[in-house]
PDB file of C-alpha atoms in Angstrom:
ATOM      1  CA  MET A   7      85.570  47.556   7.931  1.00  0.00           C
ATOM      2  CA  LEU A   8      82.580  48.231  10.150  1.00  0.00           C
ATOM      3  CA  HIS A   9      80.181  51.151   9.841  1.00  0.00           C
ATOM      4  CA  LEU A  10      79.152  52.550  13.218  1.00  0.00           C
ATOM      5  CA  ARG A  11      76.126  54.722  13.954  1.00  0.00           C
ATOM      6  CA  LEU A  12      76.134  56.414  17.335  1.00  0.00           C
ATOM      7  CA  ILE A  13      73.307  58.388  18.946  1.00  0.00           C
ATOM      8  CA  ILE A  14      74.856  60.591  21.607  1.00  0.00           C
ATOM      9  CA  PRO A  15      73.403  63.121  24.092  1.00  0.00           C
ATOM     10  CA  ALA A  16      74.390  66.535  22.751  1.00  0.00           C
ATOM     11  CA  ALA A  17      76.269  67.389  25.935  1.00  0.00           C
ATOM     12  CA  ARG A  18      78.637  64.441  25.443  1.00  0.00           C
ATOM     13  CA  THR A  19      79.174  64.545  21.684  1.00  0.00           C
ATOM     14  CA  GLU A  20      82.588  66.157  21.977  1.00  0.00           C
ATOM     15  CA  GLU A  21      83.653  63.514  24.477  1.00  0.00           C
ATOM     16  CA  ALA A  22      82.557  60.692  22.158  1.00  0.00           C
ATOM     17  CA  THR A  23      84.128  62.156  19.025  1.00  0.00           C
ATOM     18  CA  ALA A  24      87.384  62.641  20.951  1.00  0.00           C
ATOM     19  CA  VAL A  25      87.364  58.905  21.678  1.00  0.00           C
ATOM     20  CA  LEU A  26      86.825  58.114  17.993  1.00  0.00           C
ATOM     21  CA  GLU A  27      89.648  60.413  16.946  1.00  0.00           C
ATOM     22  CA  ASP A  28      91.948  58.843  19.529  1.00  0.00           C
ATOM     23  CA  CYS A  29      91.258  55.208  18.540  1.00  0.00           C
ATOM     24  CA  PRO A  30      93.554  53.803  15.830  1.00  0.00           C
ATOM     25  CA  GLY A  31      91.691  52.370  12.855  1.00  0.00           C
ATOM     26  CA  VAL A  32      88.727  54.809  12.979  1.00  0.00           C
ATOM     27  CA  THR A  33      88.028  57.125  10.055  1.00  0.00           C
ATOM     28  CA  ASN A  34      85.279  58.854   8.026  1.00  0.00           C
ATOM     29  CA  ILE A  35      83.825  60.510  11.156  1.00  0.00           C
ATOM     30  CA  VAL A  36      80.634  62.465  10.473  1.00  0.00           C
ATOM     31  CA  VAL A  37      78.679  64.479  13.075  1.00  0.00           C
ATOM     32  CA  LEU A  38      74.994  65.293  12.504  1.00  0.00           C
ATOM     33  CA  PRO A  39      73.904  67.667  15.308  1.00  0.00           C
ATOM     34  CA  GLY A  40      70.384  67.111  16.601  1.00  0.00           C
ATOM     35  CA  ALA A  41      69.545  64.520  13.930  1.00  0.00           C
ATOM     36  CA  ALA A  42      68.292  61.843  16.335  1.00  0.00           C
ATOM     37  CA  ARG A  43      64.717  61.946  17.610  1.00  0.00           C
ATOM     38  CA  GLU A  44      64.390  58.700  19.633  1.00  0.00           C
ATOM     39  CA  PRO A  45      66.501  58.753  21.662  1.00  0.00           C
ATOM     40  CA  ARG A  46      67.175  62.437  21.213  1.00  0.00           C
ATOM     41  CA  GLY A  47      70.705  63.551  20.521  1.00  0.00           C
ATOM     42  CA  ASP A  48      73.371  63.948  17.879  1.00  0.00           C
ATOM     43  CA  VAL A  49      74.117  61.267  15.323  1.00  0.00           C
ATOM     44  CA  VAL A  50      77.755  60.385  14.732  1.00  0.00           C
ATOM     45  CA  LEU A  51      78.741  58.091  11.862  1.00  0.00           C
ATOM     46  CA  CYS A  52      82.163  56.548  11.369  1.00  0.00           C
ATOM     47  CA  ASP A  53      83.999  53.607   9.848  1.00  0.00           C
ATOM     48  CA  ALA A  54      86.280  51.395  11.952  1.00  0.00           C
ATOM     49  CA  ALA A  55      88.644  48.559  11.182  1.00  0.00           C
ATOM     50  CA  ARG A  56      87.463  45.308  12.793  1.00  0.00           C
ATOM     51  CA  GLU A  57      90.603  45.308  14.913  1.00  0.00           C
ATOM     52  CA  ALA A  58      89.610  48.696  16.376  1.00  0.00           C
ATOM     53  CA  ALA A  59      86.003  47.780  17.180  1.00  0.00           C
ATOM     54  CA  ASN A  60      86.664  46.465  20.690  1.00  0.00           C
ATOM     55  CA  GLU A  61      88.493  49.659  21.665  1.00  0.00           C
ATOM     56  CA  VAL A  62      85.672  51.865  20.388  1.00  0.00           C
ATOM     57  CA  LEU A  63      82.884  49.783  21.907  1.00  0.00           C
ATOM     58  CA  GLY A  64      84.704  49.448  25.207  1.00  0.00           C
ATOM     59  CA  ARG A  65      85.367  53.173  25.623  1.00  0.00           C
ATOM     60  CA  LEU A  66      81.857  54.164  24.505  1.00  0.00           C
ATOM     61  CA  LYS A  67      79.974  51.473  26.392  1.00  0.00           C
ATOM     62  CA  TRP A  68      78.153  54.171  28.371  1.00  0.00           C
ATOM     63  CA  LEU A  69      76.137  54.843  25.189  1.00  0.00           C
ATOM     64  CA  GLU A  70      74.379  51.536  25.806  1.00  0.00           C
ATOM     65  CA  THR A  71      72.273  53.306  28.447  1.00  0.00           C
ATOM     66  CA  GLU A  72      72.614  56.973  27.471  1.00  0.00           C
ATOM     67  CA  GLY A  73      72.264  56.659  23.704  1.00  0.00           C
ATOM     68  CA  SER A  74      72.724  53.974  21.089  1.00  0.00           C
ATOM     69  CA  ILE A  75      75.427  52.098  19.174  1.00  0.00           C
ATOM     70  CA  ALA A  76      74.790  50.148  15.985  1.00  0.00           C
ATOM     71  CA  ALA A  77      77.361  48.418  13.778  1.00  0.00           C
ATOM     72  CA  GLU A  78      77.169  46.781  10.367  1.00  0.00           C
ATOM     73  CA  GLN A  79      79.663  45.127   8.076  1.00  0.00           C
ATOM     74  CA  ILE A  80      80.841  47.149   5.072  1.00  0.00           C
ATOM     75  CA  ASP A  81      80.995  44.930   1.984  1.00  0.00           C
ATOM     76  CA  LEU A  82      82.621  47.535  -0.253  1.00  0.00           C
ATOM     77  CA  SER A  83      84.674  50.560   0.728  1.00  0.00           C
ATOM     78  CA  LEU A  84      86.496  52.670  -1.872  1.00  0.00           C
ATOM     79  CA  SER A  85      88.471  54.974   0.373  1.00  0.00           C
ATOM     80  CA  ARG A  86      92.151  55.718   0.822  1.00  0.00           C
ATOM     81  CA  ALA A  87      91.357  56.822   4.379  1.00  0.00           C
ATOM     82  CA  ALA A  88      89.725  53.463   5.116  1.00  0.00           C
ATOM     83  CA  GLU A  89      92.736  51.579   3.751  1.00  0.00           C
ATOM     84  CA  GLU A  90      95.039  53.632   5.944  1.00  0.00           C
ATOM     85  CA  ALA A  91      92.819  52.983   8.974  1.00  0.00           C
ATOM     86  CA  ILE A  92      93.053  49.227   8.426  1.00  0.00           C
ATOM     87  CA  LEU A  93      96.843  49.476   8.173  1.00  0.00           C
ATOM     88  CA  GLU A  94      96.956  51.612  11.315  1.00  0.00           C
ATOM     89  CA  ALA A  95      95.095  49.045  13.403  1.00  0.00           C
ATOM     90  CA  PRO A  96      97.225  46.097  14.626  1.00  0.00           C
ATOM     91  CA  GLY A  97      96.725  42.599  13.242  1.00  0.00           C
ATOM     92  CA  GLU A  98      94.550  41.401  10.401  1.00  0.00           C
ATOM     93  CA  PRO A  99      90.782  42.010  10.029  1.00  0.00           C
ATOM     94  CA  ASP A 100      89.989  38.295   9.743  1.00  0.00           C
ATOM     95  CA  ASP A 101      91.757  37.623  13.043  1.00  0.00           C
ATOM     96  CA  ALA A 102      89.842  40.244  15.011  1.00  0.00           C
ATOM     97  CA  VAL A 103      87.143  39.032  17.388  1.00  0.00           C
ATOM     98  CA  ILE A 104      84.464  41.619  18.140  1.00  0.00           C
ATOM     99  CA  TRP A 105      83.494  40.451  21.597  1.00  0.00           C
ATOM    100  CA  GLU A 106      80.265  42.441  21.885  1.00  0.00           C
ATOM    101  CA  GLU A 107      79.095  40.976  18.570  1.00  0.00           C
ATOM    102  CA  LEU A 108      80.022  37.470  19.675  1.00  0.00           C
ATOM    103  CA  SER A 109      78.256  37.996  23.000  1.00  0.00           C
ATOM    104  CA  GLN A 110      74.986  38.967  21.313  1.00  0.00           C
ATOM    105  CA  LYS A 111      75.291  36.076  18.870  1.00  0.00           C
ATOM    106  CA  VAL A 112      75.842  33.358  21.474  1.00  0.00           C
ATOM    107  CA  TYR A 113      73.102  34.713  23.743  1.00  0.00           C
ATOM    108  CA  ALA A 114      70.677  34.611  20.806  1.00  0.00           C
ATOM    109  CA  GLU A 115      71.711  31.099  19.762  1.00  0.00           C
ATOM    110  CA  SER A 116      71.583  29.727  23.309  1.00  0.00           C
ATOM    111  CA  ARG A 117      67.803  30.074  23.415  1.00  0.00           C
ATOM    112  CA  ILE A 118      65.314  27.423  22.360  1.00  0.00           C
ATOM    113  CA  THR A 119      63.314  28.489  19.323  1.00  0.00           C
ATOM    114  CA  TRP A 120      60.913  26.698  17.039  1.00  0.00           C
ATOM    115  CA  ALA A 121      63.375  27.088  14.189  1.00  0.00           C
ATOM    116  CA  TYR A 122      66.134  25.445  16.254  1.00  0.00           C
ATOM    117  CA  LEU A 123      63.923  22.516  17.252  1.00  0.00           C
ATOM    118  CA  THR A 124      62.636  22.078  13.695  1.00  0.00           C
ATOM    119  CA  PHE A 125      66.068  22.087  12.069  1.00  0.00           C
ATOM    120  CA  LEU A 126      67.477  19.686  14.668  1.00  0.00           C
ATOM    121  CA  ALA A 127      64.486  17.357  14.382  1.00  0.00           C
ATOM    122  CA  ILE A 128      64.723  17.257  10.580  1.00  0.00           C
ATOM    123  CA  ALA A 129      68.485  16.719  10.741  1.00  0.00           C
ATOM    124  CA  THR A 130      68.091  13.873  13.244  1.00  0.00           C
ATOM    125  CA  GLN A 131      65.375  12.217  11.163  1.00  0.00           C
ATOM    126  CA  LEU A 132      67.543  12.464   8.053  1.00  0.00           C
ATOM    127  CA  SER A 133      70.414  10.836   9.908  1.00  0.00           C
ATOM    128  CA  GLY A 134      68.071   8.100  11.108  1.00  0.00           C
ATOM    129  CA  ILE A 135      66.979   7.386   7.540  1.00  0.00           C
ATOM    130  CA  ALA A 136      70.630   7.526   6.482  1.00  0.00           C
ATOM    131  CA  VAL A 137      71.702   4.746   8.836  1.00  0.00           C
ATOM    132  CA  LEU A 138      68.752   2.613   7.742  1.00  0.00           C
ATOM    133  CA  GLN A 139      69.634   3.130   4.078  1.00  0.00           C
ATOM    134  CA  SER A 140      73.426   3.159   4.590  1.00  0.00           C
ATOM    135  CA  SER A 141      73.454   6.493   2.754  1.00  0.00           C
ATOM    136  CA  VAL A 142      76.486   8.703   3.246  1.00  0.00           C
ATOM    137  CA  ILE A 143      74.789  11.434   1.181  1.00  0.00           C
ATOM    138  CA  LEU A 144      71.896  11.662   3.631  1.00  0.00           C
ATOM    139  CA  ILE A 145      74.344  11.805   6.545  1.00  0.00           C
ATOM    140  CA  VAL A 146      76.003  14.813   4.931  1.00  0.00           C
ATOM    141  CA  GLY A 147      72.598  16.424   4.407  1.00  0.00           C
ATOM    142  CA  ALA A 148      71.761  15.896   8.088  1.00  0.00           C
ATOM    143  CA  MET A 149      75.059  17.487   9.090  1.00  0.00           C
ATOM    144  CA  VAL A 150      74.319  20.583   6.997  1.00  0.00           C
ATOM    145  CA  LEU A 151      71.016  21.136   8.816  1.00  0.00           C
ATOM    146  CA  GLY A 152      72.314  20.567  12.341  1.00  0.00           C
ATOM    147  CA  PRO A 153      72.045  23.868  14.308  1.00  0.00           C
ATOM    148  CA  GLU A 154      73.523  22.614  17.578  1.00  0.00           C
ATOM    149  CA  PHE A 155      76.866  24.387  17.480  1.00  0.00           C
ATOM    150  CA  GLY A 156      75.311  27.729  18.428  1.00  0.00           C
ATOM    151  CA  ALA A 157      74.478  26.371  21.883  1.00  0.00           C
ATOM    152  CA  ILE A 158      77.894  24.709  22.160  1.00  0.00           C
ATOM    153  CA  ALA A 159      79.583  28.033  21.316  1.00  0.00           C
ATOM    154  CA  ALA A 160      77.468  29.715  23.994  1.00  0.00           C
ATOM    155  CA  ILE A 161      78.776  27.222  26.562  1.00  0.00           C
ATOM    156  CA  CYS A 162      82.361  27.961  25.471  1.00  0.00           C
ATOM    157  CA  PHE A 163      81.756  31.709  25.753  1.00  0.00           C
ATOM    158  CA  GLY A 164      80.087  31.257  29.127  1.00  0.00           C
ATOM    159  CA  LEU A 165      83.007  29.209  30.468  1.00  0.00           C
ATOM    160  CA  LEU A 166      85.513  31.819  29.261  1.00  0.00           C
ATOM    161  CA  HIS A 167      83.633  34.691  30.931  1.00  0.00           C
ATOM    162  CA  ARG A 168      82.177  32.686  33.843  1.00  0.00           C
ATOM    163  CA  LYS A 169      78.615  33.433  32.818  1.00  0.00           C
ATOM    164  CA  TRP A 170      76.906  30.535  34.554  1.00  0.00           C
ATOM    165  CA  HIS A 171      73.371  31.526  33.565  1.00  0.00           C
ATOM    166  CA  LEU A 172      74.383  31.453  29.886  1.00  0.00           C
ATOM    167  CA  ILE A 173      75.962  28.026  30.344  1.00  0.00           C
ATOM    168  CA  ALA A 174      72.813  26.698  32.027  1.00  0.00           C
ATOM    169  CA  THR A 175      70.591  28.120  29.270  1.00  0.00           C
ATOM    170  CA  ALA A 176      72.757  26.658  26.501  1.00  0.00           C
ATOM    171  CA  LEU A 177      72.944  23.248  28.193  1.00  0.00           C
ATOM    172  CA  ARG A 178      69.154  23.281  28.538  1.00  0.00           C
ATOM    173  CA  THR A 179      68.865  24.116  24.842  1.00  0.00           C
ATOM    174  CA  LEU A 180      71.155  21.229  23.886  1.00  0.00           C
ATOM    175  CA  VAL A 181      69.438  18.688  26.121  1.00  0.00           C
ATOM    176  CA  ILE A 182      65.887  19.673  25.188  1.00  0.00           C
ATOM    177  CA  GLY A 183      66.790  20.070  21.512  1.00  0.00           C
ATOM    178  CA  PHE A 184      68.370  16.637  21.173  1.00  0.00           C
ATOM    179  CA  GLY A 185      65.693  15.122  23.421  1.00  0.00           C
ATOM    180  CA  VAL A 186      62.857  16.439  21.252  1.00  0.00           C
ATOM    181  CA  ALA A 187      64.654  15.561  18.004  1.00  0.00           C
ATOM    182  CA  MET A 188      65.389  12.000  19.127  1.00  0.00           C
ATOM    183  CA  ALA A 189      61.858  11.535  20.492  1.00  0.00           C
ATOM    184  CA  ILE A 190      60.341  12.572  17.155  1.00  0.00           C
ATOM    185  CA  THR A 191      62.753  10.338  15.238  1.00  0.00           C
ATOM    186  CA  TYR A 192      62.022   7.461  17.630  1.00  0.00           C
ATOM    187  CA  ALA A 193      58.267   7.880  17.128  1.00  0.00           C
ATOM    188  CA  CYS A 194      58.648   7.963  13.335  1.00  0.00           C
ATOM    189  CA  ALA A 195      60.900   4.884  13.385  1.00  0.00           C
ATOM    190  CA  LEU A 196      58.464   3.059  15.662  1.00  0.00           C
ATOM    191  CA  ALA A 197      55.564   3.910  13.331  1.00  0.00           C
ATOM    192  CA  SER A 198      57.568   2.720  10.322  1.00  0.00           C
ATOM    193  CA  TYR A 199      58.347  -0.520  12.174  1.00  0.00           C
ATOM    194  CA  GLY A 200      54.657  -1.002  12.958  1.00  0.00           C
ATOM    195  CA  LEU A 201      53.813  -0.489   9.274  1.00  0.00           C
ATOM    196  CA  GLU A 202      56.508  -3.078   8.422  1.00  0.00           C
ATOM    197  CA  TRP A 203      58.442  -0.539   6.341  1.00  0.00           C
ATOM    198  CA  ILE A 204      61.571  -1.285   8.331  1.00  0.00           C
ATOM    199  CA  GLY A 205      62.818  -4.031  10.607  1.00  0.00           C
ATOM    200  CA  PRO A 206      65.811  -4.845  12.827  1.00  0.00           C
ATOM    201  CA  GLU A 207      67.621  -6.218   9.788  1.00  0.00           C
ATOM    202  CA  ASN A 208      67.658  -2.765   8.210  1.00  0.00           C
ATOM    203  CA  LEU A 209      69.954  -1.394  10.913  1.00  0.00           C
ATOM    204  CA  ARG A 210      73.373  -2.608   9.819  1.00  0.00           C
ATOM    205  CA  VAL A 211      76.528  -0.955  11.062  1.00  0.00           C
ATOM    206  CA  THR A 212      78.592  -0.905   7.889  1.00  0.00           C
ATOM    207  CA  GLU A 213      82.211   0.192   7.764  1.00  0.00           C
ATOM    208  CA  GLU A 214      81.181   3.729   6.757  1.00  0.00           C
ATOM    209  CA  PHE A 215      79.057   4.109   9.916  1.00  0.00           C
ATOM    210  CA  GLN A 216      81.403   2.624  12.518  1.00  0.00           C
ATOM    211  CA  PHE A 217      82.287   6.135  13.672  1.00  0.00           C
ATOM    212  CA  ILE A 218      78.707   6.672  14.894  1.00  0.00           C
ATOM    213  CA  VAL A 219      78.498   3.749  17.326  1.00  0.00           C
ATOM    214  CA  LYS A 220      82.110   3.098  18.350  1.00  0.00           C
ATOM    215  CA  PRO A 221      83.696   6.127  20.009  1.00  0.00           C
ATOM    216  CA  ASP A 222      87.476   6.030  20.338  1.00  0.00           C
ATOM    217  CA  ARG A 223      90.455   8.383  20.580  1.00  0.00           C
ATOM    218  CA  TRP A 224      89.906   9.509  16.999  1.00  0.00           C
ATOM    219  CA  SER A 225      86.353  10.526  17.810  1.00  0.00           C
ATOM    220  CA  PHE A 226      87.667  12.843  20.508  1.00  0.00           C
ATOM    221  CA  ILE A 227      90.361  14.272  18.223  1.00  0.00           C
ATOM    222  CA  VAL A 228      87.752  14.977  15.536  1.00  0.00           C
ATOM    223  CA  ALA A 229      85.555  16.665  18.140  1.00  0.00           C
ATOM    224  CA  LEU A 230      88.455  18.873  19.250  1.00  0.00           C
ATOM    225  CA  LEU A 231      89.172  19.895  15.661  1.00  0.00           C
ATOM    226  CA  ALA A 232      85.478  20.536  15.018  1.00  0.00           C
ATOM    227  CA  GLY A 233      85.186  22.707  18.125  1.00  0.00           C
ATOM    228  CA  ALA A 234      88.163  24.824  17.124  1.00  0.00           C
ATOM    229  CA  ALA A 235      86.909  25.163  13.536  1.00  0.00           C
ATOM    230  CA  GLY A 236      83.429  26.072  14.715  1.00  0.00           C
ATOM    231  CA  VAL A 237      84.596  28.854  17.004  1.00  0.00           C
ATOM    232  CA  LEU A 238      86.888  30.256  14.318  1.00  0.00           C
ATOM    233  CA  SER A 239      84.005  30.194  11.842  1.00  0.00           C
ATOM    234  CA  ILE A 240      81.802  32.399  14.016  1.00  0.00           C
ATOM    235  CA  THR A 241      84.519  34.747  15.297  1.00  0.00           C
ATOM    236  CA  ALA A 242      86.482  35.325  12.099  1.00  0.00           C
ATOM    237  CA  GLY A 243      83.511  35.560   9.729  1.00  0.00           C
ATOM    238  CA  LYS A 244      84.450  32.403   7.862  1.00  0.00           C
ATOM    239  CA  SER A 245      81.270  30.435   8.451  1.00  0.00           C
ATOM    240  CA  SER A 246      80.184  28.232   5.582  1.00  0.00           C
ATOM    241  CA  ALA A 247      78.077  25.165   4.891  1.00  0.00           C
ATOM    242  CA  LEU A 248      81.197  23.004   4.681  1.00  0.00           C
ATOM    243  CA  ILE A 249      82.299  24.074   8.158  1.00  0.00           C
ATOM    244  CA  GLY A 250      78.780  23.293   9.338  1.00  0.00           C
ATOM    245  CA  VAL A 251      79.131  19.752   7.981  1.00  0.00           C
ATOM    246  CA  PHE A 252      82.392  19.274   9.857  1.00  0.00           C
ATOM    247  CA  ILE A 253      81.013  20.596  13.137  1.00  0.00           C
ATOM    248  CA  SER A 254      78.076  18.140  13.056  1.00  0.00           C
ATOM    249  CA  VAL A 255      80.246  15.239  11.949  1.00  0.00           C
ATOM    250  CA  THR A 256      79.194  12.905  14.785  1.00  0.00           C
ATOM    251  CA  THR A 257      76.614  14.709  16.926  1.00  0.00           C
ATOM    252  CA  VAL A 258      73.542  14.618  14.691  1.00  0.00           C
ATOM    253  CA  PRO A 259      74.315  11.148  13.173  1.00  0.00           C
ATOM    254  CA  ALA A 260      74.776   9.720  16.673  1.00  0.00           C
ATOM    255  CA  ALA A 261      71.461  11.215  17.829  1.00  0.00           C
ATOM    256  CA  GLY A 262      69.666   9.747  14.821  1.00  0.00           C
ATOM    257  CA  TYR A 263      71.214   6.340  15.407  1.00  0.00           C
ATOM    258  CA  VAL A 264      70.187   6.351  19.084  1.00  0.00           C
ATOM    259  CA  ALA A 265      66.554   7.023  18.143  1.00  0.00           C
ATOM    260  CA  VAL A 266      66.349   4.404  15.385  1.00  0.00           C
ATOM    261  CA  ALA A 267      68.280   1.749  17.318  1.00  0.00           C
ATOM    262  CA  SER A 268      65.984   2.259  20.319  1.00  0.00           C
ATOM    263  CA  ALA A 269      62.880   1.854  18.170  1.00  0.00           C
ATOM    264  CA  LEU A 270      64.236  -1.346  16.615  1.00  0.00           C
ATOM    265  CA  GLY A 271      65.519  -2.823  19.870  1.00  0.00           C
ATOM    266  CA  HIS A 272      69.258  -2.663  19.126  1.00  0.00           C
ATOM    267  CA  TRP A 273      70.026  -1.762  22.735  1.00  0.00           C
ATOM    268  CA  ASN A 274      73.617  -2.997  22.621  1.00  0.00           C
ATOM    269  CA  GLU A 275      74.450  -0.264  20.118  1.00  0.00           C
ATOM    270  CA  VAL A 276      72.497   2.563  21.774  1.00  0.00           C
ATOM    271  CA  ALA A 277      75.074   2.998  24.528  1.00  0.00           C
ATOM    272  CA  GLY A 278      77.882   3.442  22.015  1.00  0.00           C
ATOM    273  CA  SER A 279      75.974   6.141  20.140  1.00  0.00           C
ATOM    274  CA  VAL A 280      75.085   7.996  23.357  1.00  0.00           C
ATOM    275  CA  ALA A 281      78.748   7.884  24.372  1.00  0.00           C
ATOM    276  CA  GLN A 282      79.741   9.169  20.934  1.00  0.00           C
ATOM    277  CA  LEU A 283      77.312  12.075  21.221  1.00  0.00           C
ATOM    278  CA  ALA A 284      78.495  13.000  24.718  1.00  0.00           C
ATOM    279  CA  LEU A 285      82.175  12.633  23.761  1.00  0.00           C
ATOM    280  CA  ASN A 286      81.807  14.917  20.779  1.00  0.00           C
ATOM    281  CA  VAL A 287      79.922  17.622  22.649  1.00  0.00           C
ATOM    282  CA  ALA A 288      82.542  17.523  25.418  1.00  0.00           C
ATOM    283  CA  GLY A 289      85.405  17.671  22.914  1.00  0.00           C
ATOM    284  CA  MET A 290      83.889  20.632  21.070  1.00  0.00           C
ATOM    285  CA  VAL A 291      83.292  22.510  24.320  1.00  0.00           C
ATOM    286  CA  ILE A 292      86.901  21.984  25.429  1.00  0.00           C
ATOM    287  CA  ALA A 293      88.417  22.978  22.085  1.00  0.00           C
ATOM    288  CA  GLY A 294      86.015  25.890  21.602  1.00  0.00           C
ATOM    289  CA  THR A 295      86.776  27.336  25.035  1.00  0.00           C
ATOM    290  CA  VAL A 296      90.534  26.994  24.522  1.00  0.00           C
ATOM    291  CA  THR A 297      90.271  28.646  21.096  1.00  0.00           C
ATOM    292  CA  LEU A 298      88.356  31.603  22.534  1.00  0.00           C
ATOM    293  CA  PHE A 299      90.914  31.911  25.330  1.00  0.00           C
ATOM    294  CA  VAL A 300      93.788  31.973  22.832  1.00  0.00           C
ATOM    295  CA  GLN A 301      91.996  34.566  20.699  1.00  0.00           C
ATOM    296  CA  ARG A 302      91.336  36.782  23.712  1.00  0.00           C
ATOM    297  CA  ARG A 303      94.776  36.396  25.256  1.00  0.00           C
ATOM    298  CA  PHE A 304      97.254  36.207  22.396  1.00  0.00           C
ATOM    299  CA  TRP A 305      95.853  37.386  19.052  1.00  0.00           C
ATOM    300  CA  PRO A 306      96.851  40.977  18.266  1.00  0.00           C
ATOM    301  CA  GLN A 307      93.943  43.373  18.443  1.00  0.00           C
ATOM    302  CA  VAL A 308      93.082  46.655  20.022  1.00  0.00           C
ATOM    303  CA  GLY A 309      90.508  46.783  22.768  1.00  0.00           C
ATOM    304  CA  ARG A 310      91.233  44.439  25.604  1.00  0.00           C
ATOM    305  CA  ARG A 311      89.738  47.147  27.788  1.00  0.00           C
ATOM    306  CA  SER A 312      86.291  46.292  26.455  1.00  0.00           C
ATOM    307  CA  SER A 313      84.059  44.006  28.469  1.00  0.00           C
ATOM    308  CA  VAL A 314      81.141  41.770  27.703  1.00  0.00           C
TER     309      VAL A 314
END
């Protein structure tokens, strides 16, 4: 369930509450006349099944300029009325995609921030150390930290809705993010080489790390699966650290390998890692966009009238 707080101009409160009463899956409607001060108006509270959220938000979108809409997840609801509202709405709550929520999320994650650059740089450096030490554990740690899927999801969302500015912003975030992360890792590897901490002999492509430097059909299949899993994790509320590991399975390790191999002069293996990185990003974008299309077109949920 979602808890909605609406601030509505007093003259249109009846209109808004009529919409809430008409939408399946909405219950616990409370009207507080004149309670809002900024912006001024009436406050209306209600609970809505996730499957009903798109219908409500779509039909009350005018509040975006004339009032206010806020939504938050309800962790515990002890209410017979709420249970009946969930049953009334079509589909299952975990299958419902709240498109306005997803839109805000991908727009936020498509921007370059210091946190994004820092996490990606640390993840890439960890993966660089991992290939030097042949450490699978460090590779997994690097995958956990990788924040790149937010920008990839933004590209998928932009392709689905033909939002070219969002696509351009997300692509810029990916390119600059990986560029900065690899440059920092390259500089650190070069400094370590100058201090004689590492040498070309330390960069050995063992059997466990073949997937980083030798892209093949399986690399693309893994990327497709990762893209689908990543989109499902952010739309169905099933995000977890383990899904994060899977999503970054070859992007961050490939970026780390490119930086270290460049610093140590292993140019014959740099091309393979760059191709692996590009192949995986492309595969995730394709699978993510298709998954969003299927969710929007075929999964049962109220509210296809809403727009983002």
